[in-house]
Amino acid sequence: MTIENIIFLLVAIIGFGLFAWQARKIRANILVGRDRDMSGNIGERLQKTLLVAFGQQKMFKRITPALLHLVVYVGFLVINIEVIEIVIDGVFGTHRFLQFLGPVYNVLMATNEILGALVIVAVIAFWWRRNVKKVRRFSGPEMRAWPRIDADMILYIEVVLMVALFVMNTSDLKWHRLQNLEMPGSFPVSSLLLGIFPSDLNLLHFLERAGWWAHIVGILIFLNYLPSSKHFHIIMAFPNVYYSRLVPQGQFSNVDSITHEVKAMMDPSYQVPAPPVGPDGSALAPTSFGAKDVEDLAWTNLLNAYSCTECGRCTASCPANITGKLLSPRKIIMDTRDRMEEKYNSPLIFQPNQYGDASKGTERVKIEADQNTLLRGKVTPEELWACTTCNACVESCPVNINPLESIIEMRRFLVLEESAAPHSLNVMFSNIENNGAPWAFSPSDRFNWADELYLAEKQAVTA
Amino acid sequence: MADLAARGEQPEILFWVGCAGAFDDRYKRVTRAFVRILEHVGIKYAVLGMEETCTGDPAKRAGNEFLFQMQAMQNITTLDGYQIKKIVTACPHCFNTIKNEYPALGGNYEVIHHSTFLQQLINEGKVGVAGGGEFKGRRITFHDSCYLGRANNIYEAPRDVLATLDADLVEMKRSRANGLCCGAGGAQMWKEAEPGNKEVNIERTEEALFTLDGNAPALAQTRGVEDGNAGATPSPRANAQGAIIAVSCPFCMTMMSDGVKNKERESDVQVFDLAELIASAEGLNA
């Protein structure tokens, strides 16, 4: 083992170890959410994951970004095969270990190169859409300093990684060619670049090493950047889709504890199940109705927050947002993630996801200590009450995030725990309670439409 | 229903009228139109009349789970008391709630929205055989209701029903799964909208009017519609007898009618429910 192999091994261990450490923190954050049984239906869930996550099904509602995204996504998957080779080469000091694959290796390398070039094109197009064309859904009050820097940063890192790949391949190819040596693999893009590379053998060897190190170290840095970034979706999209809801979108959950209460009210003989007990056998404090803070949401809602790539399709399709109201489903999801990291663990050492505090142009309202929760601390009732529950946000999310569930949970808290519904909704509630209809009509008038029907028909006959 | 039960009879279907169908003057016309269709095809139906009460949908969407479950249990008790198996309703909110949320509370019924029910009648050749009648060639656009479409994946039934009218059907830019809400769902019907630039129903009505007027290029500017290049531009055509916005939900009916009034287009654009269109085409208008 050379010193280079040992250094590589150390770098790799630190890189992957640090990622595992960050991933554990995020897992712990997600698990502060309420328990929800998502087991079973494995076949259906796998099929959904295959279609929506692997197959990018929901991306194809918009063809231009879908094709660009597909290039980067497939590029990512295929180029990662080369990363396996790089790691093996790095540890064992081999060179192009996978070359034993023969013709398959040729195809693999050629595919890598073509995809690598396409990724650069796609990334430039993405950058242009974001910074020149300024596609509207990439802006909005919640897209403050960090989310915007983050989005561009990923694009720059991708370019650096691809350039490193081409530097490595081209210098390797030229080094072999100059000495009339056989170079394993087939390199359609690098062959075109040979001319712009120097002819000094030592320099070429140095460039090959530099490209190799830049690529693998870049990947390790990228890997550790992910947990602090919207780009974490490249990992979280898969579990998020797997654990997404299988029921019709219009079906909202029924709160079980309320079911027991209502049943007990209607039937005195109804046995309310014993309250849950803690591991030591003592009764647990009753949970609140609805959600005030992140731990009141289900863990799947928190998983949603870490899967969001801030693409804004939800907000762009939200009727409230379209008509200028404060609600932005993306903000609800981003707030949830930021609140988790503010209250519990932040990945890495810095806390970039708490975008609200120090970013430019926003004077943060000082929040009282007892109001420092997800609801009121980050999400205002005005946002929540603007929701028409139309499911447009749910429909439009490419990775099956459900902002509506979180919105309803927070509405439940406002109504059931704080009685803080807008006045007119309280009027509606009391109408239902008293008259059995949301409007102030007497139940005895419920059949009047039929009187008019017969009256009209009688008139038609006599006329 | 009580009368029928007293005679020891069971209806084929229970027609769930809904609060809007029972109290809203505009939607009462839809209720009557649907009843005329039921009478016309001779199906044995019943309504709960005064025993019906709100499904609890607006309470649930507004976060009042307790009130929702009280309503739900009460309705389930009534329905089970009459051993109801099959329910048809003209309200997508009632439809969604009874179909999707009542089973977990013990209420299991076959629930059908009237658009699907009308489609079945058409398929069976019981209605719609007469053709479009007065609607032949008129321009109609269908406004998808969120609680029918996205919530329950019913997009084609209402369109199939409209297809029997032999009319000039046009689609709005935002339709089917991408349809825009009328603005009344989620208990918005009962409150003022939060401050914004525009009411949702105005946005949607404008979109419907653009479409009916054949003014598709203007839609490219519509907020939230990206990459605006889908579909050919329909040529402007005179709507001598008036164009129609077809709806299949009482909330959409109110919101779209208000929108048309707001735009002062009542003279040439009307809002009709599917049941009214079919009843008219069948000559069932009393």
XYZ file of C-alpha atoms in Angstrom:
749
model
C 0.000 0.000 0.000
C 1.415 3.349 -0.974
C 1.087 6.520 1.012
C -1.475 7.713 -1.557
C -3.693 4.696 -0.828
C -3.497 5.323 2.898
C -4.373 8.982 2.505
C -7.259 8.000 0.252
C -8.508 5.458 2.748
C -8.467 8.070 5.489
C -10.258 10.620 3.345
C -12.889 8.057 2.388
C -13.456 6.949 5.975
C -13.780 10.534 7.165
C -16.075 11.395 4.250
C -18.455 8.478 4.632
C -18.241 8.559 8.440
C -19.185 12.209 8.577
C -22.106 11.537 6.285
C -23.309 8.671 8.476
C -23.063 10.948 11.510
C -25.183 13.600 9.800
C -27.679 11.059 8.514
C -28.179 9.783 12.070
C -29.004 13.272 13.291
C -31.591 13.678 10.579
C -33.072 10.282 11.319
C -33.397 11.325 14.957
C -35.138 14.533 13.861
C -37.636 12.629 11.759
C -38.365 10.262 14.620
C -39.456 13.059 16.957
C -42.696 13.003 14.947
C -45.762 11.110 16.068
C -45.882 7.444 15.322
C -47.865 6.392 12.295
C -48.145 2.866 11.072
C -46.956 2.782 7.477
C -46.162 -0.919 7.343
C -47.756 -3.317 4.891
C -48.795 -2.785 1.256
C -45.180 -3.450 0.340
C -45.969 -4.409 -3.244
C -48.028 -1.311 -3.891
C -45.458 0.897 -2.194
C -42.580 -0.564 -4.171
C -44.498 -0.104 -7.384
C -45.123 3.519 -6.515
C -41.468 4.051 -5.654
C -40.468 2.491 -8.946
C -42.795 4.758 -10.927
C -42.546 8.044 -9.065
C -39.021 8.000 -7.641
C -37.013 5.795 -10.011
C -39.268 6.426 -13.004
C -39.642 10.194 -12.459
C -43.314 9.821 -13.394
C -44.556 13.058 -11.868
C -41.674 15.098 -13.278
C -43.060 14.535 -16.754
C -45.975 16.859 -16.188
C -43.567 19.538 -17.374
C -41.513 18.315 -20.239
C -38.586 20.774 -20.381
C -37.442 20.500 -16.771
C -38.270 16.779 -16.844
C -35.830 16.068 -19.679
C -33.088 18.211 -18.152
C -33.615 16.587 -14.775
C -33.625 13.134 -16.338
C -30.177 13.744 -17.827
C -28.722 14.794 -14.483
C -30.493 11.958 -12.677
C -29.406 9.208 -15.074
C -25.962 10.763 -15.213
C -25.773 10.609 -11.443
C -26.800 6.938 -11.380
C -24.446 5.812 -14.143
C -21.447 7.916 -13.159
C -21.713 6.446 -9.673
C -20.644 3.109 -11.151
C -17.376 4.777 -11.962
C -17.185 6.003 -8.383
C -17.159 2.367 -7.285
C -14.140 1.881 -9.530
C -12.479 4.999 -8.175
C -12.900 3.804 -4.603
C -11.458 0.366 -5.431
C -8.567 1.933 -7.338
C -7.993 4.325 -4.476
C -7.829 1.672 -1.817
C -5.911 -1.010 -3.683
C -3.764 1.165 -5.933
C -5.159 -0.459 -9.078
C -5.765 1.500 -12.253
C -9.173 1.297 -13.905
C -10.052 -1.816 -12.006
C -13.287 -2.484 -13.902
C -11.434 -2.891 -17.213
C -11.744 -6.658 -16.861
C -15.344 -6.120 -18.018
C -13.938 -5.718 -21.545
C -16.529 -4.525 -24.056
C -18.944 -3.753 -21.222
C -16.311 -1.395 -19.833
C -16.081 0.357 -23.192
C -19.825 0.934 -23.217
C -19.805 2.033 -19.591
C -17.062 4.590 -20.074
C -18.614 5.887 -23.285
C -22.010 6.243 -21.587
C -20.362 8.053 -18.686
C -18.672 10.502 -20.987
C -21.765 11.270 -23.034
C -23.898 11.650 -19.932
C -21.184 13.767 -18.318
C -21.273 16.162 -21.250
C -25.080 16.216 -21.240
C -25.074 16.892 -17.496
C -22.953 20.000 -18.097
C -25.440 21.163 -20.731
C -28.397 20.457 -18.445
C -26.760 22.206 -15.512
C -26.127 25.298 -17.641
C -29.782 25.223 -18.704
C -30.839 24.922 -15.061
C -28.609 27.846 -14.127
C -30.085 29.886 -16.958
C -33.658 29.071 -15.907
C -32.899 30.092 -12.360
C -30.750 33.177 -12.855
C -31.549 34.569 -16.293
C -35.020 33.385 -17.241
C -36.011 33.608 -13.569
C -38.746 30.966 -13.693
C -41.282 32.354 -11.293
C -41.615 29.329 -9.049
C -37.964 29.653 -7.988
C -38.732 32.938 -6.273
C -40.983 33.841 -3.387
C -40.529 35.234 0.105
C -39.378 31.882 1.478
C -36.616 31.655 -1.127
C -34.222 33.784 0.877
C -30.447 33.910 0.811
C -29.593 30.319 1.675
C -32.114 28.516 -0.539
C -30.959 30.586 -3.503
C -27.235 30.136 -2.833
C -27.820 26.440 -2.182
C -29.553 25.942 -5.540
C -26.725 27.550 -7.513
C -24.049 25.912 -5.377
C -25.245 22.462 -6.383
C -25.024 23.434 -10.036
C -21.447 24.683 -9.599
C -20.422 21.522 -7.740
C -21.881 19.386 -10.520
C -19.867 21.273 -13.128
C -16.681 20.904 -11.077
C -17.302 17.161 -10.708
C -17.903 16.689 -14.421
C -14.893 18.792 -15.388
C -12.732 16.730 -13.013
C -14.007 13.590 -14.712
C -13.040 14.868 -18.139
C -9.623 16.110 -16.975
C -8.950 12.666 -15.526
C -10.082 10.774 -18.606
C -8.478 13.045 -21.196
C -5.072 13.213 -19.529
C -5.117 9.464 -18.947
C -6.010 8.879 -22.581
C -3.349 11.248 -23.872
C -0.718 9.764 -21.540
C -1.452 6.303 -22.941
C -1.622 7.482 -26.561
C 1.698 9.320 -26.423
C 3.397 6.106 -25.323
C 1.425 3.955 -27.742
C -0.042 2.056 -24.824
C -3.444 0.387 -24.868
C -6.010 2.465 -22.904
C -8.961 0.449 -21.560
C -12.387 1.901 -22.188
C -13.865 4.071 -24.869
C -13.931 7.857 -24.473
C -15.958 9.690 -27.132
C -15.859 13.104 -25.422
C -12.328 13.020 -24.037
C -10.970 12.034 -27.487
C -12.223 15.378 -28.737
C -10.443 17.235 -25.951
C -6.981 15.686 -26.482
C -5.744 18.701 -28.444
C -6.152 21.184 -25.621
C -4.109 19.082 -23.201
C -0.311 19.398 -22.827
C 2.050 16.764 -24.219
C 4.336 16.528 -21.230
C 4.030 13.034 -19.736
C 4.665 14.117 -16.160
C 2.196 16.951 -16.435
C -0.387 14.579 -17.902
C 0.153 12.127 -15.080
C -0.248 14.969 -12.594
C -3.456 16.139 -14.304
C -4.854 12.617 -14.282
C -4.194 12.337 -10.547
C -5.562 15.817 -9.922
C -8.750 15.005 -11.820
C -9.090 11.700 -10.003
C -8.660 13.283 -6.569
C -10.858 16.255 -7.406
C -13.630 13.934 -8.549
C -13.630 11.668 -5.521
C -12.987 14.381 -2.935
C -15.609 16.492 -4.664
C -18.075 13.656 -4.336
C -17.291 13.213 -0.657
C -17.696 16.931 -0.036
C -20.937 16.885 -2.002
C -22.154 13.907 0.021
C -21.581 15.835 3.225
C -23.099 18.957 1.823
C -26.332 17.110 0.997
C -27.863 16.963 4.499
C -27.735 20.745 4.750
C -29.135 21.197 1.288
C -32.340 20.890 -0.659
C -30.320 18.455 -2.709
C -30.839 15.851 0.002
C -33.861 14.876 -2.082
C -31.614 12.671 -4.213
C -31.607 10.273 -1.271
C -34.818 11.112 0.600
C -37.103 11.041 -2.425
C -37.004 7.259 -2.355
C -38.143 6.615 1.232
C -40.495 9.573 0.966
C -42.314 8.133 -2.018
C -42.274 4.672 -0.458
C -43.997 5.978 2.667
C -46.417 8.289 0.861
C -50.171 7.899 1.278
C -51.966 5.207 -0.682
C -55.507 6.431 0.034
C -57.459 8.888 -2.168
C -56.132 12.412 -1.838
C -59.474 13.651 -0.567
C -59.394 11.309 2.408
C -58.250 13.094 5.552
C -57.242 11.139 8.627
C -59.788 10.638 11.396
C -58.355 11.434 14.828
C -58.742 8.210 16.821
C -58.794 9.770 20.274
C -61.738 11.910 19.166
C -63.491 8.858 17.738
C -63.353 7.220 21.166
C -64.706 10.337 22.832
C -67.542 10.756 20.366
C -68.474 7.077 20.597
C -68.485 7.276 24.385
C -70.780 10.304 24.188
C -73.229 8.564 21.890
C -73.131 5.213 23.601
C -72.532 5.207 27.382
C -71.617 1.536 27.306
C -68.721 2.174 24.908
C -65.380 1.184 26.412
C -62.716 3.800 25.721
C -59.356 2.027 25.294
C -56.859 2.638 28.080
C -54.549 5.587 27.467
C -51.076 4.684 26.202
C -48.484 3.917 28.862
C -44.797 4.669 28.835
C -42.068 2.032 29.048
C -42.130 2.280 32.871
C -45.862 1.602 33.005
C -46.936 5.127 33.920
C -49.575 6.868 31.888
C -48.194 9.188 29.229
C -49.289 12.795 29.085
C -52.184 13.092 26.649
C -51.098 14.375 23.254
C -52.594 17.599 22.008
C -55.094 17.681 19.150
C -53.458 18.730 15.950
C -49.981 20.154 15.620
C -48.360 23.108 17.287
C -44.760 22.098 16.828
C -42.791 19.563 14.826
C -43.168 16.695 17.293
C -46.961 16.940 16.934
C -46.718 16.091 13.253
C -46.459 12.493 12.053
C -42.960 11.295 11.238
C -43.999 11.031 7.597
C -44.688 14.786 7.568
C -41.164 15.331 8.885
C -39.744 12.939 6.301
C -41.532 15.157 3.745
C -39.619 18.165 5.011
C -36.258 16.522 4.347
C -37.333 15.396 0.874
C -38.288 18.824 -0.407
C -36.150 20.192 -3.183
C -37.804 23.605 -3.052
C -38.823 23.417 -6.710
C -41.983 25.382 -5.960
C -44.366 23.354 -8.097
C -46.721 23.168 -5.105
C -46.696 26.909 -4.586
C -47.036 27.614 -8.305
C -50.209 25.521 -8.449
C -51.696 26.753 -5.146
C -54.853 28.802 -5.834
C -54.288 30.889 -2.715
C -50.732 31.690 -3.738
C -51.719 32.359 -7.355
C -54.149 35.000 -6.152
C -51.586 36.718 -3.954
C -52.406 35.273 -0.565
C -49.744 34.560 2.020
C -49.949 30.762 1.813
C -47.095 28.926 0.122
C -47.102 25.152 0.613
C -43.355 25.094 0.000
C -42.849 27.497 2.880
C -44.812 25.236 5.233
C -42.492 22.357 4.356
C -39.334 24.474 4.588
C -40.493 25.925 7.913
C -40.995 22.410 9.251
C -37.437 21.416 8.361
C -35.968 24.639 9.718
C -37.890 24.330 12.940
C -36.645 20.742 13.421
C -33.064 21.830 13.007
C -33.519 24.834 15.242
C -35.059 22.747 18.006
C -33.227 19.447 17.619
C -30.206 18.458 15.563
C -28.611 20.347 12.759
C -26.548 18.376 10.315
C -22.864 19.360 10.251
C -21.578 22.254 12.262
C -23.319 25.138 10.627
C -27.083 25.602 10.415
C -27.748 26.899 6.958
C -31.331 25.724 6.847
C -32.358 28.305 9.376
C -32.645 30.670 6.524
C -34.998 33.077 8.191
C -32.773 34.677 10.771
C -29.912 36.481 9.198
C -30.756 36.661 5.543
C -30.943 39.932 3.739
C -33.867 42.271 3.697
C -35.965 40.503 6.282
C -36.495 41.998 9.667
C -37.432 39.029 11.808
C -40.191 39.733 14.217
C -39.124 38.976 17.724
C -40.955 35.925 18.865
C -41.931 35.446 22.467
C -40.394 32.365 24.035
C -43.707 30.526 24.374
C -44.575 31.321 20.790
C -41.349 29.900 19.469
C -42.980 26.892 17.862
C -43.667 25.822 14.308
C -47.169 27.279 14.483
C -47.020 31.051 15.063
C -43.223 30.972 15.374
C -42.823 30.201 11.686
C -46.231 29.481 10.177
C -48.906 32.101 10.739
C -52.625 31.313 11.070
C -53.253 33.609 8.112
C -51.300 31.236 5.863
C -53.198 28.236 7.190
C -56.644 29.775 6.786
C -55.967 30.653 3.158
C -55.859 26.965 2.174
C -58.779 25.655 0.112
C -57.673 22.008 0.677
C -57.806 21.561 -3.093
C -54.860 19.131 -3.184
C -53.120 21.000 -6.024
C -49.894 21.081 -3.995
C -50.097 17.364 -3.275
C -50.788 16.577 -6.919
C -47.918 18.677 -8.204
C -45.124 17.426 -5.934
C -42.762 15.181 -7.912
C -41.756 13.286 -4.766
C -45.206 12.928 -3.164
C -44.820 15.468 -0.395
C -48.145 16.305 1.261
C -48.168 19.876 2.594
C -51.946 19.670 3.039
C -51.666 17.147 5.877
C -49.445 19.490 7.877
C -51.770 22.418 7.165
C -54.795 20.486 8.428
C -52.948 19.320 11.546
C -52.109 22.926 12.405
C -55.684 24.018 11.706
C -56.804 21.312 14.109
C -54.563 22.750 16.786
C -55.935 26.247 16.202
C -59.552 25.072 16.400
C -59.481 22.279 18.966
C -56.836 23.549 21.373
C -57.063 27.309 21.014
C -60.587 27.878 19.638
C -58.815 30.308 17.351
C -60.838 29.879 14.151
C -61.881 33.015 12.268
C -65.197 34.303 13.583
C -67.156 33.383 10.480
C -65.976 29.780 10.739
C -67.145 29.650 14.340
C -70.541 30.790 13.095
C -70.461 27.958 10.563
C -69.550 25.454 13.307
C -72.434 26.543 15.497
C -74.816 26.402 12.531
C -73.826 22.791 11.966
C -74.177 22.020 15.640
C -77.567 23.683 15.989
C -79.169 23.251 12.554
C -77.242 20.391 10.995
C -76.230 22.667 8.125
C -73.393 25.134 7.729
C -75.897 27.850 6.903
C -78.443 29.289 9.291
C -81.432 27.378 7.985
C -83.873 25.363 9.993
C -83.648 21.591 9.566
C -87.406 21.595 9.044
C -86.884 23.501 5.783
C -84.613 20.815 4.411
C -87.286 19.266 2.258
C -88.637 22.530 0.828
C -86.994 21.949 -2.526
C -89.431 19.115 -3.046
C -92.483 21.273 -2.281
C -91.342 23.675 -4.928
C -90.781 20.780 -7.288
C -94.310 19.514 -6.942
C -95.681 23.034 -6.977
C -93.856 23.761 -10.197
C -95.036 20.538 -11.753
C -98.609 21.169 -10.673
C -98.471 24.576 -12.285
C -97.056 23.043 -15.426
C -99.972 20.626 -15.561
C -102.696 23.212 -14.888
C -101.201 25.782 -17.231
C -87.117 7.616 3.357
C -89.130 7.313 6.520
C -92.308 6.825 4.468
C -90.699 4.134 2.382
C -89.368 2.353 5.450
C -92.788 2.528 7.038
C -94.109 0.638 4.011
C -91.318 -1.873 4.493
C -89.683 -1.021 1.176
C -86.065 -0.520 0.234
C -84.963 2.023 -2.377
C -82.403 1.117 -5.041
C -80.496 4.254 -4.228
C -80.507 6.888 -1.548
C -80.168 10.366 -3.051
C -78.058 12.392 -0.612
C -79.231 15.935 -1.274
C -76.648 17.795 0.804
C -77.072 21.135 2.545
C -76.498 23.166 -0.605
C -78.904 20.996 -2.557
C -81.535 21.507 0.128
C -81.061 25.182 1.023
C -79.168 27.036 -1.693
C -81.753 28.487 -4.073
C -79.554 28.023 -7.107
C -78.568 24.475 -6.235
C -82.139 23.473 -5.382
C -82.701 23.689 -9.129
C -79.987 21.072 -9.586
C -81.611 18.874 -6.957
C -84.931 19.101 -8.778
C -83.301 18.472 -12.150
C -81.620 15.359 -10.807
C -84.851 14.142 -9.225
C -86.629 14.592 -12.572
C -83.959 12.446 -14.196
C -84.454 9.799 -11.505
C -88.229 9.881 -12.067
C -87.710 9.792 -15.825
C -85.634 6.628 -15.754
C -87.941 5.108 -13.190
C -85.382 4.178 -10.608
C -86.612 3.586 -7.097
C -84.965 6.228 -4.943
C -85.425 7.874 -1.586
C -84.140 10.943 0.213
C -83.637 11.365 3.949
C -85.478 14.701 3.962
C -85.405 16.295 7.376
C -83.373 13.402 8.760
C -80.391 14.383 6.649
C -77.754 16.543 8.284
C -74.419 18.037 7.230
C -71.798 15.358 6.521
C -69.297 17.390 8.516
C -67.021 18.125 5.565
C -66.616 21.870 6.180
C -66.009 21.267 9.889
C -63.341 18.671 9.179
C -61.487 20.762 6.582
C -61.554 23.705 8.968
C -59.913 21.552 11.640
C -62.957 20.882 13.816
C -62.515 17.125 13.952
C -64.783 16.799 16.943
C -67.769 18.372 15.227
C -67.055 16.364 12.092
C -67.154 13.071 13.939
C -70.352 14.022 15.772
C -72.013 14.693 12.410
C -70.547 11.573 10.874
C -71.704 9.256 13.676
C -75.170 10.772 13.579
C -75.437 10.261 9.829
C -74.045 6.741 10.008
C -76.643 5.879 12.642
C -79.427 7.220 10.403
C -78.152 5.510 7.257
C -77.559 2.195 8.987
C -80.994 2.459 10.597
C -82.497 2.336 7.095
C -79.969 -0.270 5.929
C -78.789 1.982 3.129
C -76.331 0.320 0.751
C -75.993 2.702 -2.160
C -75.811 6.500 -2.030
C -75.836 8.971 -4.917
C -75.052 12.626 -4.333
C -74.622 15.721 -6.460
C -72.109 17.233 -4.026
C -68.461 16.175 -4.362
C -67.794 17.203 -0.773
C -70.532 14.937 0.585
C -69.380 12.257 -1.851
C -65.758 12.411 -0.704
C -66.593 12.472 2.980
C -69.090 9.610 2.972
C -67.012 7.522 0.588
C -63.570 8.039 2.117
C -63.933 9.180 5.687
C -67.039 7.410 6.966
C -65.697 3.842 6.612
C -63.124 4.356 9.372
C -66.021 5.417 11.606
C -68.090 2.377 10.715
C -70.142 3.696 7.788
C -69.674 1.536 4.707
C -71.706 2.360 1.624
C -71.336 2.325 -2.099
C -71.119 6.044 -2.814
C -71.535 7.442 -6.319
C -71.237 11.000 -7.511
C -74.044 12.087 -9.824
C -71.600 12.576 -12.704
C -70.678 8.889 -12.570
C -74.310 7.968 -12.059
C -75.396 9.990 -15.098
C -72.614 8.418 -17.119
C -73.941 4.987 -16.146
C -77.463 5.970 -17.199
C -76.083 7.190 -20.519
C -74.137 3.978 -21.039
C -77.282 2.004 -20.315
C -79.093 4.107 -22.924
C -81.575 5.458 -20.404
C -80.765 9.110 -20.963
C -78.791 11.124 -23.462
C -80.098 9.238 -26.463
C -81.988 12.314 -27.656
C -78.740 14.136 -28.441
C -77.871 17.644 -27.412
C -81.170 19.387 -28.060
C -80.764 23.047 -27.329
C -77.075 22.572 -26.498
C -76.052 21.275 -29.889
C -73.018 23.188 -31.073
C -72.887 25.520 -28.087
C -69.517 26.116 -26.530
C -69.135 24.458 -23.145
C -66.150 24.263 -20.845
C -66.067 21.994 -17.818
C -64.675 23.230 -14.522
C -63.155 20.346 -12.561
C -64.152 20.200 -8.932
C -61.173 19.448 -6.665
C -63.126 17.006 -4.543
C -64.224 15.047 -7.573
C -61.023 15.258 -9.606
C -57.829 15.389 -7.620
C -59.456 14.073 -4.475
C -61.068 11.036 -6.101
C -59.677 10.784 -9.612
C -62.982 11.328 -11.385
C -62.144 13.308 -14.509
C -63.758 11.463 -17.384
C -67.315 10.818 -16.154
C -68.410 14.474 -16.283
C -66.757 14.899 -19.667
C -68.489 11.797 -20.999
C -71.795 13.208 -19.797
C -71.131 16.484 -21.601
C -70.077 14.623 -24.722
C -73.657 13.373 -25.210
C -74.799 16.971 -25.630
C -73.125 17.200 -29.013
C -71.776 20.591 -27.996
C -68.511 22.366 -28.789
C -66.508 21.263 -25.757
C -63.396 23.267 -24.954
C -60.859 22.619 -22.188
C -59.423 25.261 -19.964
C -55.656 25.498 -19.742
C -55.763 24.278 -16.166
C -57.971 21.236 -16.262
C -58.201 17.708 -14.909
C -55.403 17.065 -12.377
C -54.075 20.574 -12.956
C -57.476 22.190 -12.498
C -57.754 25.342 -10.458
C -59.945 25.371 -7.371
C -63.057 27.556 -7.449
C -61.915 29.000 -4.135
C -64.672 27.660 -1.893
C -63.293 24.314 -0.706
C -61.751 23.701 2.696
C -64.495 25.749 4.402
C -63.563 28.893 2.444
C -67.233 29.059 1.426
C -68.085 30.389 4.873
C -65.427 33.018 5.369
C -63.848 36.005 3.720
C -60.719 35.168 1.774
C -57.378 36.198 3.222
C -55.934 39.380 1.728
C -54.423 38.922 -1.730
C -54.535 40.446 -5.216
C -57.598 38.678 -6.441
C -60.313 36.253 -5.478
C -59.724 32.677 -6.603
C -63.125 32.484 -8.283
C -62.350 35.586 -10.362
C -59.087 34.050 -11.535
C -60.878 30.871 -12.471
C -63.797 32.646 -14.144
C -61.403 34.740 -16.202
C -59.733 31.551 -17.318
C -63.083 30.013 -18.234
C -64.149 33.143 -20.132
C -60.833 33.318 -21.993
C -61.351 29.736 -23.038
C -64.970 30.187 -24.060
C -64.065 33.324 -26.008
C -61.358 31.439 -27.846
C -58.811 33.758 -26.329
C -56.156 31.153 -25.661
C -53.030 33.302 -26.141
C -54.011 35.387 -23.143
C -53.775 32.216 -21.105
C -50.046 32.047 -21.627
C -49.778 34.824 -19.077
C -51.790 32.878 -16.539
C -49.873 32.588 -13.301
C -48.790 29.097 -12.475
C -48.937 27.806 -16.027
C -45.380 27.208 -17.086
C -44.061 26.578 -20.560
C -47.247 27.965 -22.034
C -47.391 26.365 -25.456
C -49.888 23.524 -25.151
C -52.797 23.188 -27.541
C -53.809 25.013 -30.680
C -55.517 28.364 -30.539
C -59.251 27.978 -31.031
C -60.685 30.565 -33.382
C -63.118 33.029 -31.849
C -66.646 31.952 -32.594
C -69.866 33.714 -31.907
C -71.854 32.197 -29.096
C -75.241 33.164 -30.335
C -77.119 31.250 -27.661
C -74.494 31.845 -25.044
C -71.602 29.772 -23.830
C -71.745 27.532 -20.787
C -69.481 26.821 -17.861
C -70.428 23.321 -16.731
C -69.895 22.428 -13.086
C -70.649 19.422 -10.925
C -70.413 20.868 -7.433
C -72.574 23.346 -5.497
C -69.568 25.364 -4.359
C -68.197 25.629 -7.869
C -71.686 26.669 -9.006
C -71.779 29.565 -6.547
C -68.228 30.662 -7.178
C -68.398 30.512 -10.951
C -71.818 32.204 -11.065
C -70.486 34.999 -8.853
C -67.452 35.282 -11.086
C -69.571 35.567 -14.237
C -71.690 38.254 -12.541
C -68.572 40.078 -11.441
C -67.359 40.109 -15.041
C -70.821 41.235 -16.211
C -71.092 38.345 -18.609
C -74.439 36.902 -17.441
C -75.958 37.901 -20.776
C -73.863 35.473 -22.815
C -72.358 32.979 -20.332
C -74.349 30.678 -18.098
C -73.274 28.278 -15.379
C -75.063 24.932 -15.310
C -74.671 21.707 -13.417
C -74.383 18.455 -15.372
C -77.770 17.311 -14.089
C -79.451 20.462 -15.346
C -77.872 20.079 -18.778
C -78.992 16.480 -19.072
C -82.487 17.219 -17.759
C -82.848 20.069 -20.259
C -81.541 17.966 -23.122
C -84.069 15.282 -22.206
C -86.826 17.858 -22.150
C -87.425 17.334 -18.451
C -87.664 21.012 -17.547
C -90.840 21.653 -15.663
